[in-house]
Coordinates of C-alpha atoms in Angstrom, one line a residue:
X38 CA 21.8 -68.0 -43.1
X39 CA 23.1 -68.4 -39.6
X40 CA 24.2 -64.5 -40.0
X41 CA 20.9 -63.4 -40.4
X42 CA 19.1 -65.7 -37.0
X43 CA 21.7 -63.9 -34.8
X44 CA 21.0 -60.2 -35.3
X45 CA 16.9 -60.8 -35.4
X46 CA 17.9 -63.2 -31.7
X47 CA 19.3 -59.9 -30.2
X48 CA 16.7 -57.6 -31.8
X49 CA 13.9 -59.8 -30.4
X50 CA 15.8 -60.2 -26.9
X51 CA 16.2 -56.0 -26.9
X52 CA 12.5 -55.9 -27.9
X53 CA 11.3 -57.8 -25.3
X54 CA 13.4 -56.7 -22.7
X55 CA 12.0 -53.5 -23.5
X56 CA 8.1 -54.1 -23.6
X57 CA 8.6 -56.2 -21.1
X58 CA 7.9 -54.1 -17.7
X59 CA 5.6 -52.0 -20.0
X60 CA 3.3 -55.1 -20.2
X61 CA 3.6 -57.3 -16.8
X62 CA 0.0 -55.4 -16.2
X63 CA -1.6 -52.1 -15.7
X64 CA -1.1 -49.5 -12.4
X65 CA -4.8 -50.9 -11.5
X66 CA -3.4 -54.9 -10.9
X67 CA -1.4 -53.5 -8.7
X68 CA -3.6 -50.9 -6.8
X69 CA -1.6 -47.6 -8.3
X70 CA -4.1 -45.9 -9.9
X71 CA -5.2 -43.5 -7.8
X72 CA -1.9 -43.4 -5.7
X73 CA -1.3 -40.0 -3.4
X74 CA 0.8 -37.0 -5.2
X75 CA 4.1 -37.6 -3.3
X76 CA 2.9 -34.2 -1.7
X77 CA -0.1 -33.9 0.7
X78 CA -3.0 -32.0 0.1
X79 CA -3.4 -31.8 3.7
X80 CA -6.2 -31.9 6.6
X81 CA -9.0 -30.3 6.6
X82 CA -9.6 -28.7 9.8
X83 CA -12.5 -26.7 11.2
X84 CA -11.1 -23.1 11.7
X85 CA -12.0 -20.7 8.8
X86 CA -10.8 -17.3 8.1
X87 CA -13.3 -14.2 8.5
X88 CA -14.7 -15.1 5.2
X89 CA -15.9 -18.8 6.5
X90 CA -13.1 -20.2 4.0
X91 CA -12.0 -23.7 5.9
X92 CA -7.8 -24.4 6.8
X93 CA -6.1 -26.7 5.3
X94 CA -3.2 -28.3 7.6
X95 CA -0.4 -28.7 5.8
X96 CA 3.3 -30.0 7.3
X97 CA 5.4 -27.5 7.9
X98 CA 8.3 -28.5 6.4
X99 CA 6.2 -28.6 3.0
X100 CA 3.8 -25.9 3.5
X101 CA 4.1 -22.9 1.3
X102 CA 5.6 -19.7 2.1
X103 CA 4.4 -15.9 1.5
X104 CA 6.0 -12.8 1.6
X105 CA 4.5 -8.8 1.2
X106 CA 6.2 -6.1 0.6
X107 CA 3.9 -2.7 -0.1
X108 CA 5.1 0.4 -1.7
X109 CA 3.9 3.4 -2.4
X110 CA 3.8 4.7 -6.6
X111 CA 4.3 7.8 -8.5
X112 CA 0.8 7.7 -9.0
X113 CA -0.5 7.9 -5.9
X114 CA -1.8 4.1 -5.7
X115 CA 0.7 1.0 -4.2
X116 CA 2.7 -1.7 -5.9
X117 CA 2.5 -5.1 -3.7
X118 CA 5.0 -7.5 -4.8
X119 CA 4.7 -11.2 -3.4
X120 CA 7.5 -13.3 -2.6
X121 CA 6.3 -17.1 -2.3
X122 CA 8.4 -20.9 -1.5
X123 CA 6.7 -24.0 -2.3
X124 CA 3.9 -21.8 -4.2
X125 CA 2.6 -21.5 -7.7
X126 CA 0.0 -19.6 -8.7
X127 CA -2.3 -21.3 -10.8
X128 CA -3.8 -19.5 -14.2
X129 CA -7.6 -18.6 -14.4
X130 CA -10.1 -21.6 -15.4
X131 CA -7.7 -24.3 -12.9
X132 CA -9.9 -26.9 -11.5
X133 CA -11.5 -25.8 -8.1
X134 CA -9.6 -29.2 -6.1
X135 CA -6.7 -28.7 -3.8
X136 CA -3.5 -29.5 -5.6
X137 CA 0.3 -29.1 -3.5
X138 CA 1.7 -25.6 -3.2
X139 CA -1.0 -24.4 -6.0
X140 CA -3.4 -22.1 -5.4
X141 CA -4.0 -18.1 -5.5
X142 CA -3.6 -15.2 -3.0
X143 CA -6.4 -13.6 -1.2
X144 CA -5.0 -9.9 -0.6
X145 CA -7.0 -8.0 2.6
X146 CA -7.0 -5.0 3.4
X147 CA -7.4 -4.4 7.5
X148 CA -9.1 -7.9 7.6
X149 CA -11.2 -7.2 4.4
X150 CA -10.8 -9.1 0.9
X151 CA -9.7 -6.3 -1.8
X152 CA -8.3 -9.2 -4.8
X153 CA -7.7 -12.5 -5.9
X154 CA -4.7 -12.5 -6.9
X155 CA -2.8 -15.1 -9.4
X156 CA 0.3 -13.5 -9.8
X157 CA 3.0 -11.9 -7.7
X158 CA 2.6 -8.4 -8.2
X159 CA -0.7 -6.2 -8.5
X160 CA -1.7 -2.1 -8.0
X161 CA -3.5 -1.0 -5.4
X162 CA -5.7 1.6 -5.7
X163 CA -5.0 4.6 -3.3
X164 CA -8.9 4.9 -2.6
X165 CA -8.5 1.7 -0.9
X166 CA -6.2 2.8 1.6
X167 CA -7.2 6.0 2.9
X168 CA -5.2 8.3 5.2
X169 CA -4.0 6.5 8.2
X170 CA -2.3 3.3 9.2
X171 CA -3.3 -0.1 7.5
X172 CA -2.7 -3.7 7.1
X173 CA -1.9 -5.0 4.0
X174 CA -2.1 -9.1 4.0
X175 CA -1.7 -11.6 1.6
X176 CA -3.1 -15.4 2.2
X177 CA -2.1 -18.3 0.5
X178 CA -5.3 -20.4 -0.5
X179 CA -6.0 -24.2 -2.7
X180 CA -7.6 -23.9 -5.9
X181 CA -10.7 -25.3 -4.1
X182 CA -11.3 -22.4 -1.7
X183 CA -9.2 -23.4 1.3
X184 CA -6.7 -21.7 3.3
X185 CA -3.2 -22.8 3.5
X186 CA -2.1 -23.3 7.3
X187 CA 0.2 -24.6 9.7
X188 CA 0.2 -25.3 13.4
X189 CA -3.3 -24.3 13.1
X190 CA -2.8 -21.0 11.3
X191 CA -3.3 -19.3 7.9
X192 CA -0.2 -19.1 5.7
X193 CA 0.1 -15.5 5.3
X194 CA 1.9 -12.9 5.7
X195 CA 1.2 -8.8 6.8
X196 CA 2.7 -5.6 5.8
X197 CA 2.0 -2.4 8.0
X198 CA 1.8 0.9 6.0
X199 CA 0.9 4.5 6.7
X200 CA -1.0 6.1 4.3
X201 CA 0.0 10.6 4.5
X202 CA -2.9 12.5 3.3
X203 CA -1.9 13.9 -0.6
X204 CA -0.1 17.0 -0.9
X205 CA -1.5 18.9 -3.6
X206 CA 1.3 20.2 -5.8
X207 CA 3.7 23.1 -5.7
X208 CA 2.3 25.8 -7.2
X209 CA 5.5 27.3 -9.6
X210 CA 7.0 30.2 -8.7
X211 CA 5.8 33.6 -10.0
X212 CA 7.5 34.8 -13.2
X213 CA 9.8 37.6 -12.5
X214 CA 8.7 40.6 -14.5
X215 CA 10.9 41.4 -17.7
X216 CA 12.1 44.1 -19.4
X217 CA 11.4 44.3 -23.5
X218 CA 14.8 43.4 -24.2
X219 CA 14.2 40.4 -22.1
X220 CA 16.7 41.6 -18.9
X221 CA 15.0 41.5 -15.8
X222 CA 13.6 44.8 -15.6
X223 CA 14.8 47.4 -12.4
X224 CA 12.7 48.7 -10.3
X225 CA 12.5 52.4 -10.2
X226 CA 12.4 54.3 -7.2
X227 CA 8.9 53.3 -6.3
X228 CA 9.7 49.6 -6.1
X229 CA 8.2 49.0 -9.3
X230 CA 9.2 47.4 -12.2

């Protein structure tokens, strides 16, 4: 029976060796359970943007990142694509509480909030930009209302466009006069056809 005691030593050895850290006490023995995310949430400081949303202070080196870039469409409205680092956009419904490089973008138009945006691309209506020179800014903000910052200011970034009044289209060219056999027809001597 000897065979039988050495196999159940290891599997009880293994076992505890195994439930062993799992059970030399909870995260709240040892002060853990409400540790930091190894990311800060930042500083709340006592600027706010035009809109009386506060700044958060964030490091630089771990602050997010935005990019704009505006064109115009085939329709007459404009296609802003975001480029973001250190960033995701969080889906409708998220918790309003700052969380790490999570959050939304606030899109302005000359200082003015047009969307909320929580993904990287969206249309914008011509309407919105009439004819004329604009600025097109995107601003990273926390779940819970805050700005993004660094050194003090919004992370953000601007695009300048010029909006040209709309053409109306070309009007097609007049159908040249045929004759019944479908030729162009001549002119006779009068100039007519």
């Amino acid at each position: 029976m000897s065979w039988t005691r050495g196999p159940l030593a290891v599997l009880a050895v293994c076992a505890l060796l195994f439930a062993g850290p799992a059970g030399c006490g909870s995260d709240d023995a040892h002060g853990g359970a409400e540790r930091e995310p190894s990311a800060s949430v930042g500083k709340l400081l006592d600027h706010t943007d035009e809109e009386g949303r506060r700044y958060r202070e964030v490091d630089r080196r771990s602050a997010p990142e935005v990019g704009v870039e505006v064109q115009p469409d085939a329709d007459g409205d404009w296609d802003v694509r975001l480029t973001v680092r250190r960033f995701r956009f969080s889906p409708a419904g998220t918790e309003a509480r700052a969380t790490p490089g999570r959050g939304l973008a606030h899109l302005l138009v000359d200082g003015r909030l047009v969307a909320r945006l929580r993904t990287p691309a969206y249309r914008l209506p011509a309407h919105l930009l009439p004819h004329g020179t604009h600025q097109v800014t995107a601003r990273l903000c926390a779940d819970d209302g805050t700005v993004w910052a660094t050194a003090g200011e919004p992370v953000q970034s601007t695009a300048d466009i010029t909006a040209s009044p709309q053409e109306p289209p070309e009007s097609p060219p007049a159908p040249t006069p045929t004759a019944p056999t479908g030729r162009p027809a001549s002119p006779d001597r009068g100039g007519r056809a």
